[in-house]
Each structure stands twice: as C-alpha cells, then as structure tokens.
Amino acid sequence: MNLKNGEKIVLKQWTKDGWSIKDSTIVLNSTFQFTIAEQSSFALISSEKYESEVFLHGDTIRLSLDSIPTVNGDELVLNYATIYRNLLKKERIKNIVIDRCHDVLDCEDLENQVFWDTQQMICSEIKDEIKNDLGLSLLKRHIEWIEAEDLIAILEHADSTRSSFPPIPLDYDLDFHLSQTVASIRTDSAICNTIRKKIIPYQEFLQFFEQRPWKQLEGAEPVDLQLVDMNGGKLTLLDVLRRSGKSTFLLEFWASWCGPCHLQFDIIEKVRQQHPEIEVIGISLDDYQQVWIDDIKENDLKWSQYRLQNKADVNSSYKVFGIPHIVMIENNTITFSGHGEIHSEILKKK
C-alpha cells in the first residue's frame, strides 16, 4: 500500500441521511484497523488520496487502500466489491469521454445515460441478491429512485424461507405482506411506507389499462378533433373524413419523439399498400410544427398527416393515454381502438 505511517484513515457509514463519520484511526506499520459492531451496512474508508466503499458483513474484512483498492471477506463482501468496481469503472469512462469529447458531445445526455444505466445495474444486482442481507441493504439504500416496475420484479424474487425479507407478489394482499416486512426488519418501517407509495399507484395504473377505456369507443361514431395540416391550415377530423371519398380509415396517433411509433411505420405502409381501400391518416401529438414536418420527411411517410391543435382533446375523445395508438373507422363507426403495437391487431382485423 502507498499509505504512510501516521496518515489519518476515516470511516464513514451510510445512513438514510447520507454518509456519516463514525470513526478514524492512524496508519501504523502500513496497516490500520477498525472494530465495527454494526453488520449489513455500507462503509466508506478513505485516506488523503484513496477511498473504497465496502459492505460490512462477516467477521473480518481485509481492505487494501490503494490506487486500485482490493477487498477480501465473505461472499457478500466480495459481491459488493464487484458491484462497486463496476460503478467506479462507469464513472471513470464517463469522465474520460466528457474530458476528451466535451466540444462535440452533449455532456448532459451522457450524464443522464450513465445515471439510467447505473439504476438498471443496481436493480439487477438487488434482484440477484434479494434473498440475502446485501440485497436488502441495497434495496433500502436505493429505494427512492427504483421505478415501481423494477421494485415489483425485485420483491417477487424475495424468498422468506432464506431471508428476513418476505416476497410481495402482486396477487397477494399488499398490506399483509407490508406488515410482515415491517415485522421482519424490526423497527424500520420507512422502507415499507416507500414500497406502498410506489406500488399502489402502479397497481391502479395497471387496473386502469386492464379496463381499456378506449375499447368502449368500439361501435360508436367517430369524434371530431381540431387539426393543423402541414401548411399550418386549421381543419377538423370530420372534415378530413368527409373529403376522403373512402369509407374505411386507419387513424394513427403518434409523435416525432415516440420511438415505438417509428417502429410501426413500415407496418402501416404495408397495410396501406395491401389495402388501398383504407385511408391512413396520421395524427401527431407533437408540439412543434417544424419538428413534426422534418420527421415526416425524414421517414418518408406517404399517408396524410395532421397535428392536433390541443393534445388534451385526444385523451377525452379517443382515450389515447399512450402512443402509438390506432383507431379503425368503417362506415362511420369505430370498429377497433388499440393501444401499443398494432401489426398483429390490424392484420387480424383485415
């Protein structure tokens, strides 16, 4: 190690409020030592030049505090050492890229990408370790930014026979399992309250989509919408339908910023070519006219295109709560309304 005799070493432990200094010591004969009673927590051990984060678990941990720290301990200590090294590697790569390419790179986009990649990595590690103390400690530490979907997937992997943390499957009584969780992790109920706040809105969201309110439109007459054409002219959807001369229409609700929408363009073009009796009408939720027009040209969209004057109208009229969304109209009657991927639905329908 590159530590000097007399150099100060500081021990910090992770709390719900962040890192808190717990102890300090001095290097003697190139070594240092802490005696720690608290198990299953995270510690940051640092000198003037170096630092390393470790998971406190087992009887003895040996740490080499150097330019490349090494950690030895039980299996959970080693597992977290690997996680921590990967986090450091991501951070170093990001900083190198920003330093060398800052004049040609959007650094904020890179920061965001690294942030989301790190979240996904942590969620994956928590899921893998949720049956032991490392997984529970990671969950408690990162609970605030774990998405509801990821949290549910993590909790469904919990195993109460091997861990003090019971599973919370969606088809079980949530309050019962949360109460079990409170009991299993003693006085720490904050994590359970956070889980409840995250999961209940997600369950309500899923129930809403299972009801599929847009399906209630099938069998009804089309609802009018205020539109803008590519030249900036204002007109209505019913005007467009009347002028068409056809009786069958495929309304495609989309936007230039919607990745899944772009994946459907080739499918829509095939439907349009195979069924010339169908008039395809694109209706965009874009806010900006020129961005919308540029995307139409870039993707060479050959069907009629209009933009909504007011995006809120489409929520109440056609129950479009996500895109891509497809509506079929035949003989002035809505015969199909579908959210998400369309190719199988449309091809089945025709």
Short mmCIF file of C-alpha atoms in Angstrom, two decimals:
data_model
loop_
_atom_site.label_atom_id
_atom_site.label_comp_id
_atom_site.label_asym_id
_atom_site.label_seq_id
_atom_site.Cartn_x
_atom_site.Cartn_y
_atom_site.Cartn_z
CA MET A 1 0.00 0.00 0.00
CA ASN A 2 1.04 3.59 -0.53
CA LEU A 3 -0.11 4.63 2.94
CA LYS A 4 2.37 6.47 5.17
CA ASN A 5 2.77 5.88 8.89
CA GLY A 6 0.78 8.49 10.79
CA GLU A 7 -1.66 9.05 7.91
CA LYS A 8 -5.26 9.51 9.01
CA ILE A 9 -7.91 6.99 7.89
CA VAL A 10 -11.58 7.92 8.21
CA LEU A 11 -14.53 5.52 8.47
CA LYS A 12 -17.96 6.71 7.30
CA GLN A 13 -21.15 4.65 7.38
CA TRP A 14 -24.20 5.00 5.19
CA THR A 15 -27.39 6.25 6.87
CA LYS A 16 -30.70 7.38 5.47
CA ASP A 17 -29.30 10.93 5.54
CA GLY A 18 -26.13 10.00 3.62
CA TRP A 19 -22.56 9.35 4.76
CA SER A 20 -21.84 9.95 8.44
CA ILE A 21 -18.36 9.86 10.05
CA LYS A 22 -18.20 7.03 12.58
CA ASP A 23 -14.53 6.65 13.46
CA SER A 24 -10.96 7.47 12.50
CA THR A 25 -7.55 5.90 13.08
CA ILE A 26 -3.86 6.31 12.21
CA VAL A 27 -1.72 4.13 9.93
CA LEU A 28 0.92 2.13 11.82
CA ASN A 29 3.37 -0.17 10.02
CA SER A 30 1.42 0.44 6.78
CA THR A 31 -1.75 -1.00 8.30
CA PHE A 32 -4.89 0.29 10.00
CA GLN A 33 -7.78 -1.36 11.82
CA PHE A 34 -11.38 -0.62 12.80
CA THR A 35 -13.62 -2.63 15.09
CA ILE A 36 -17.20 -2.36 13.88
CA ALA A 37 -20.20 -3.81 15.68
CA GLU A 38 -22.83 -2.94 13.09
CA GLN A 39 -23.35 -5.58 10.40
CA SER A 40 -25.04 -5.46 6.98
CA SER A 41 -24.29 -1.82 6.19
CA PHE A 42 -22.11 0.17 3.83
CA ALA A 43 -18.88 1.85 4.86
CA LEU A 44 -16.63 4.34 3.09
CA ILE A 45 -12.99 4.08 4.19
CA SER A 46 -10.73 6.87 2.98
CA SER A 47 -7.25 8.32 3.33
CA GLU A 48 -5.98 11.61 1.97
CA LYS A 49 -5.55 10.13 -1.54
CA TYR A 50 -7.64 6.97 -1.73
CA GLU A 51 -11.02 5.65 -0.72
CA SER A 52 -13.02 2.49 -1.05
CA GLU A 53 -16.59 1.54 -0.30
CA VAL A 54 -17.25 -1.83 1.34
CA PHE A 55 -20.22 -3.85 2.53
CA LEU A 56 -19.84 -4.67 6.22
CA HIS A 57 -20.62 -8.34 6.68
CA GLY A 58 -18.97 -11.37 8.30
CA ASP A 59 -16.27 -11.48 10.95
CA THR A 60 -13.25 -9.96 9.19
CA ILE A 61 -12.73 -7.75 6.15
CA ARG A 62 -9.29 -7.06 4.73
CA LEU A 63 -9.00 -3.92 2.62
CA SER A 64 -6.01 -2.75 0.61
CA LEU A 65 -6.48 1.01 0.27
CA ASP A 66 -4.51 1.91 -2.83
CA SER A 67 -4.99 3.39 -6.31
CA ILE A 68 -6.85 0.14 -7.10
CA PRO A 69 -8.44 -0.95 -3.78
CA THR A 70 -8.88 -4.68 -3.17
CA VAL A 71 -11.32 -6.21 -0.69
CA ASN A 72 -11.38 -9.65 0.90
CA GLY A 73 -14.15 -11.03 3.08
CA ASP A 74 -17.14 -13.35 2.90
CA GLU A 75 -19.22 -13.91 -0.25
CA LEU A 76 -21.45 -10.85 0.23
CA VAL A 77 -18.45 -8.60 0.86
CA LEU A 78 -16.87 -9.83 -2.38
CA ASN A 79 -20.14 -9.47 -4.30
CA TYR A 80 -20.46 -5.84 -3.31
CA ALA A 81 -16.79 -5.20 -4.11
CA THR A 82 -17.56 -6.30 -7.68
CA ILE A 83 -20.60 -4.01 -7.85
CA TYR A 84 -18.59 -1.08 -6.52
CA ARG A 85 -15.76 -1.67 -9.02
CA ASN A 86 -18.25 -1.67 -11.89
CA LEU A 87 -19.75 1.60 -10.66
CA LEU A 88 -16.31 3.18 -10.47
CA LYS A 89 -15.49 1.91 -13.97
CA LYS A 90 -18.64 3.51 -15.39
CA GLU A 91 -17.82 6.80 -13.69
CA ARG A 92 -14.21 6.80 -14.94
CA ILE A 93 -15.24 6.05 -18.53
CA LYS A 94 -17.84 8.80 -18.43
CA ASN A 95 -15.33 11.35 -17.13
CA ILE A 96 -12.76 10.38 -19.77
CA VAL A 97 -15.33 10.72 -22.56
CA ILE A 98 -16.51 14.10 -21.26
CA ASP A 99 -12.94 15.34 -20.91
CA ARG A 100 -11.94 14.32 -24.43
CA CYS A 101 -15.18 14.97 -26.32
CA HIS A 102 -16.88 17.82 -24.46
CA ASP A 103 -16.71 20.10 -27.50
CA VAL A 104 -18.65 17.66 -29.73
CA LEU A 105 -20.76 15.87 -27.13
CA ASP A 106 -23.88 16.69 -25.18
CA CYS A 107 -22.47 16.01 -21.71
CA GLU A 108 -25.89 16.25 -20.05
CA ASP A 109 -27.22 13.44 -22.26
CA LEU A 110 -24.20 11.33 -21.34
CA GLU A 111 -24.69 12.03 -17.63
CA ASN A 112 -28.35 11.00 -17.91
CA GLN A 113 -27.48 7.83 -19.83
CA VAL A 114 -24.91 6.80 -17.23
CA PHE A 115 -27.42 7.56 -14.47
CA TRP A 116 -30.12 5.33 -16.01
CA ASP A 117 -27.62 2.58 -16.85
CA THR A 118 -26.43 2.65 -13.24
CA GLN A 119 -30.00 2.40 -11.98
CA GLN A 120 -30.64 -0.65 -14.12
CA MET A 121 -27.39 -2.24 -12.97
CA ILE A 122 -28.24 -1.65 -9.30
CA CYS A 123 -31.77 -3.04 -9.79
CA SER A 124 -30.33 -6.15 -11.40
CA GLU A 125 -27.88 -6.61 -8.53
CA ILE A 126 -30.62 -6.13 -5.93
CA LYS A 127 -32.79 -8.73 -7.66
CA ASP A 128 -29.88 -11.20 -7.71
CA GLU A 129 -29.09 -10.60 -4.02
CA ILE A 130 -32.59 -10.00 -2.60
CA LYS A 131 -32.54 -13.33 -0.77
CA ASN A 132 -29.71 -12.14 1.50
CA ASP A 133 -28.58 -9.17 3.58
CA LEU A 134 -26.73 -7.48 0.73
CA GLY A 135 -29.87 -7.33 -1.41
CA LEU A 136 -31.95 -5.94 1.44
CA SER A 137 -29.30 -3.33 2.27
CA LEU A 138 -29.02 -2.28 -1.37
CA LEU A 139 -32.80 -2.02 -1.61
CA LYS A 140 -33.02 0.17 1.48
CA ARG A 141 -30.23 2.39 0.20
CA HIS A 142 -31.59 2.87 -3.34
CA ILE A 143 -35.35 2.55 -2.76
CA GLU A 144 -36.11 6.20 -3.54
CA TRP A 145 -35.15 6.01 -7.21
CA ILE A 146 -36.21 2.46 -8.07
CA GLU A 147 -39.11 2.51 -10.54
CA ALA A 148 -42.33 0.75 -9.49
CA GLU A 149 -42.00 -1.91 -12.21
CA ASP A 150 -38.44 -2.72 -11.14
CA LEU A 151 -39.43 -2.73 -7.48
CA ILE A 152 -42.24 -5.22 -8.10
CA ALA A 153 -39.89 -7.50 -10.04
CA ILE A 154 -37.39 -7.33 -7.19
CA LEU A 155 -39.92 -8.08 -4.45
CA GLU A 156 -41.34 -11.01 -6.37
CA HIS A 157 -37.89 -12.63 -6.17
CA ALA A 158 -37.68 -12.32 -2.39
CA ASP A 159 -37.69 -15.63 -0.51
CA SER A 160 -38.94 -15.53 3.07
CA THR A 161 -37.54 -19.01 3.75
CA ARG A 162 -33.97 -17.85 3.14
CA SER A 163 -34.20 -14.19 4.06
CA SER A 164 -35.76 -11.91 6.63
CA PHE A 165 -37.40 -10.06 3.74
CA PRO A 166 -40.71 -11.63 2.60
CA PRO A 167 -41.93 -11.56 -1.01
CA ILE A 168 -44.71 -9.20 -2.10
CA PRO A 169 -46.29 -10.74 -5.23
CA LEU A 170 -48.94 -8.63 -6.94
CA ASP A 171 -51.64 -11.24 -6.41
CA TYR A 172 -51.14 -11.26 -2.63
CA ASP A 173 -52.65 -8.89 -0.09
CA LEU A 174 -50.28 -5.92 -0.17
CA ASP A 175 -50.96 -4.62 3.32
CA PHE A 176 -50.47 -8.07 4.84
CA HIS A 177 -47.09 -8.52 3.21
CA LEU A 178 -46.02 -4.99 4.09
CA SER A 179 -46.91 -5.66 7.72
CA GLN A 180 -44.82 -8.83 7.54
CA THR A 181 -41.99 -6.79 6.09
CA VAL A 182 -42.24 -4.28 8.94
CA ALA A 183 -42.00 -7.12 11.46
CA SER A 184 -39.15 -8.83 9.65
CA ILE A 185 -36.91 -5.77 9.52
CA ARG A 186 -37.80 -4.75 13.06
CA THR A 187 -38.37 -1.03 13.63
CA ASP A 188 -37.51 0.12 10.11
CA SER A 189 -40.96 0.76 8.61
CA ALA A 190 -39.84 3.63 6.36
CA ILE A 191 -38.93 1.25 3.54
CA CYS A 192 -42.39 -0.36 3.73
CA ASN A 193 -44.11 3.00 3.51
CA THR A 194 -42.00 3.82 0.47
CA ILE A 195 -42.89 0.49 -1.13
CA ARG A 196 -46.59 1.14 -0.53
CA LYS A 197 -46.39 4.61 -2.09
CA LYS A 198 -44.64 3.22 -5.15
CA ILE A 199 -46.65 0.05 -5.74
CA ILE A 200 -50.24 1.20 -5.10
CA PRO A 201 -50.28 3.87 -7.86
CA TYR A 202 -48.68 1.33 -10.19
CA GLN A 203 -51.40 -1.21 -9.41
CA GLU A 204 -54.08 1.43 -10.04
CA PHE A 205 -52.40 2.24 -13.36
CA LEU A 206 -52.42 -1.43 -14.39
CA GLN A 207 -56.06 -1.81 -13.38
CA PHE A 208 -56.93 1.25 -15.46
CA PHE A 209 -55.22 -0.20 -18.53
CA GLU A 210 -56.82 -3.62 -17.97
CA GLN A 211 -60.20 -1.88 -18.24
CA ARG A 212 -59.01 -0.39 -21.56
CA PRO A 213 -61.33 2.62 -21.70
CA TRP A 214 -60.55 3.10 -25.41
CA LYS A 215 -62.32 -0.21 -26.13
CA GLN A 216 -65.57 1.39 -25.04
CA LEU A 217 -65.41 3.52 -28.21
CA GLU A 218 -65.88 0.50 -30.47
CA GLY A 219 -69.34 0.63 -32.00
CA ALA A 220 -69.62 4.42 -31.59
CA GLU A 221 -69.39 7.15 -34.21
CA PRO A 222 -66.05 8.96 -34.68
CA VAL A 223 -65.46 12.02 -32.50
CA ASP A 224 -64.30 15.27 -34.04
CA LEU A 225 -60.82 16.71 -33.42
CA GLN A 226 -59.27 20.11 -34.17
CA LEU A 227 -56.30 19.58 -36.52
CA VAL A 228 -53.50 21.50 -38.22
CA ASP A 229 -52.21 20.47 -41.67
CA MET A 230 -48.60 20.64 -42.87
CA ASN A 231 -49.15 24.13 -44.27
CA GLY A 232 -50.44 25.44 -40.95
CA GLY A 233 -54.11 25.42 -42.02
CA LYS A 234 -56.75 24.55 -39.44
CA LEU A 235 -59.48 21.98 -40.06
CA THR A 236 -61.35 19.17 -38.28
CA LEU A 237 -61.08 15.39 -38.40
CA LEU A 238 -64.67 15.01 -39.62
CA ASP A 239 -63.85 17.39 -42.49
CA VAL A 240 -60.92 15.15 -43.46
CA LEU A 241 -63.09 12.00 -43.33
CA ARG A 242 -65.87 13.56 -45.44
CA ARG A 243 -63.45 14.80 -48.12
CA SER A 244 -61.70 11.44 -48.47
CA GLY A 245 -64.29 9.62 -50.57
CA LYS A 246 -63.47 6.35 -48.75
CA SER A 247 -65.45 4.56 -46.04
CA THR A 248 -62.62 2.85 -44.14
CA PHE A 249 -59.97 4.77 -42.19
CA LEU A 250 -56.96 3.93 -40.10
CA LEU A 251 -56.13 6.73 -37.63
CA GLU A 252 -52.54 6.53 -36.40
CA PHE A 253 -51.83 8.62 -33.29
CA TRP A 254 -48.07 9.20 -32.99
CA ALA A 255 -45.32 11.79 -32.37
CA SER A 256 -41.81 12.52 -33.63
CA TRP A 257 -40.35 11.84 -30.17
CA CYS A 258 -42.03 8.41 -29.84
CA GLY A 259 -39.58 5.59 -30.59
CA PRO A 260 -42.20 2.77 -30.70
CA CYS A 261 -44.25 4.85 -33.15
CA HIS A 262 -41.36 4.87 -35.62
CA LEU A 263 -41.10 1.08 -35.41
CA GLN A 264 -44.67 0.87 -36.75
CA PHE A 265 -44.14 2.98 -39.89
CA ASP A 266 -43.11 0.04 -42.12
CA ILE A 267 -46.09 -1.99 -40.88
CA ILE A 268 -48.51 0.84 -41.61
CA GLU A 269 -47.03 1.29 -45.09
CA LYS A 270 -47.55 -2.44 -45.81
CA VAL A 271 -51.17 -2.21 -44.64
CA ARG A 272 -51.64 0.85 -46.85
CA GLN A 273 -50.20 -0.92 -49.91
CA GLN A 274 -52.06 -4.19 -49.36
CA HIS A 275 -55.39 -2.47 -48.66
CA PRO A 276 -55.81 0.58 -50.92
CA GLU A 277 -59.43 0.79 -49.79
CA ILE A 278 -58.15 2.03 -46.39
CA GLU A 279 -57.34 5.73 -45.99
CA VAL A 280 -54.46 6.04 -43.50
CA ILE A 281 -54.41 9.29 -41.51
CA GLY A 282 -51.54 10.21 -39.21
CA ILE A 283 -52.44 12.42 -36.23
CA SER A 284 -49.44 13.77 -34.34
CA LEU A 285 -49.18 14.84 -30.69
CA ASP A 286 -46.14 17.00 -31.50
CA ASP A 287 -45.92 20.49 -30.01
CA TYR A 288 -43.70 21.98 -32.70
CA GLN A 289 -44.79 22.23 -36.35
CA GLN A 290 -41.34 22.18 -37.96
CA VAL A 291 -40.02 19.29 -35.83
CA TRP A 292 -43.10 17.29 -36.85
CA ILE A 293 -42.71 18.16 -40.56
CA ASP A 294 -38.98 17.32 -40.52
CA ASP A 295 -39.73 13.89 -39.03
CA ILE A 296 -42.37 13.17 -41.67
CA LYS A 297 -39.87 13.99 -44.43
CA GLU A 298 -37.02 12.08 -42.80
CA ASN A 299 -39.14 8.93 -42.54
CA ASP A 300 -40.75 9.46 -45.97
CA LEU A 301 -44.30 8.99 -44.66
CA LYS A 302 -46.62 8.82 -47.65
CA TRP A 303 -50.00 8.91 -45.93
CA SER A 304 -51.97 12.01 -44.90
CA GLN A 305 -50.56 13.80 -41.87
CA TYR A 306 -52.16 16.22 -39.39
CA ARG A 307 -51.21 17.60 -35.99
CA LEU A 308 -53.51 18.12 -33.02
CA GLN A 309 -54.29 21.71 -32.11
CA ASN A 310 -54.79 20.63 -28.48
CA LYS A 311 -53.25 17.36 -27.23
CA ALA A 312 -55.65 17.21 -24.28
CA ASP A 313 -58.58 16.69 -26.67
CA VAL A 314 -57.38 13.24 -27.65
CA ASN A 315 -57.43 11.97 -24.04
CA SER A 316 -61.11 12.73 -23.57
CA SER A 317 -62.32 12.00 -27.10
CA TYR A 318 -60.38 8.90 -28.18
CA LYS A 319 -58.96 7.80 -24.78
CA VAL A 320 -55.41 7.99 -26.11
CA PHE A 321 -53.23 7.76 -22.98
CA GLY A 322 -50.16 6.41 -24.76
CA ILE A 323 -48.81 6.12 -28.27
CA PRO A 324 -48.69 4.51 -30.76
CA HIS A 325 -52.47 4.21 -30.75
CA ILE A 326 -54.62 3.00 -33.66
CA VAL A 327 -58.31 3.60 -34.40
CA MET A 328 -60.18 1.90 -37.27
CA ILE A 329 -63.33 3.55 -38.67
CA GLU A 330 -65.63 1.70 -41.08
CA ASN A 331 -68.83 3.15 -42.46
CA ASN A 332 -68.80 5.96 -39.87
CA THR A 333 -68.39 3.50 -36.96
CA ILE A 334 -65.33 2.88 -34.81
CA THR A 335 -64.63 -0.85 -35.21
CA PHE A 336 -61.23 -1.05 -33.49
CA SER A 337 -59.32 1.03 -30.92
CA GLY A 338 -55.96 -0.28 -29.79
CA HIS A 339 -53.02 0.94 -27.73
CA GLY A 340 -49.43 -0.17 -28.28
CA GLU A 341 -48.16 -2.47 -31.02
CA ILE A 342 -50.54 -2.67 -33.94
CA HIS A 343 -49.31 -5.12 -36.56
CA SER A 344 -50.99 -8.27 -35.22
CA GLU A 345 -54.21 -6.46 -34.36
CA ILE A 346 -54.52 -4.71 -37.71
CA LEU A 347 -53.65 -7.76 -39.78
CA LYS A 348 -56.09 -9.89 -37.74
CA LYS A 349 -58.77 -7.27 -38.24
CA LYS A 350 -58.43 -7.27 -42.02
#
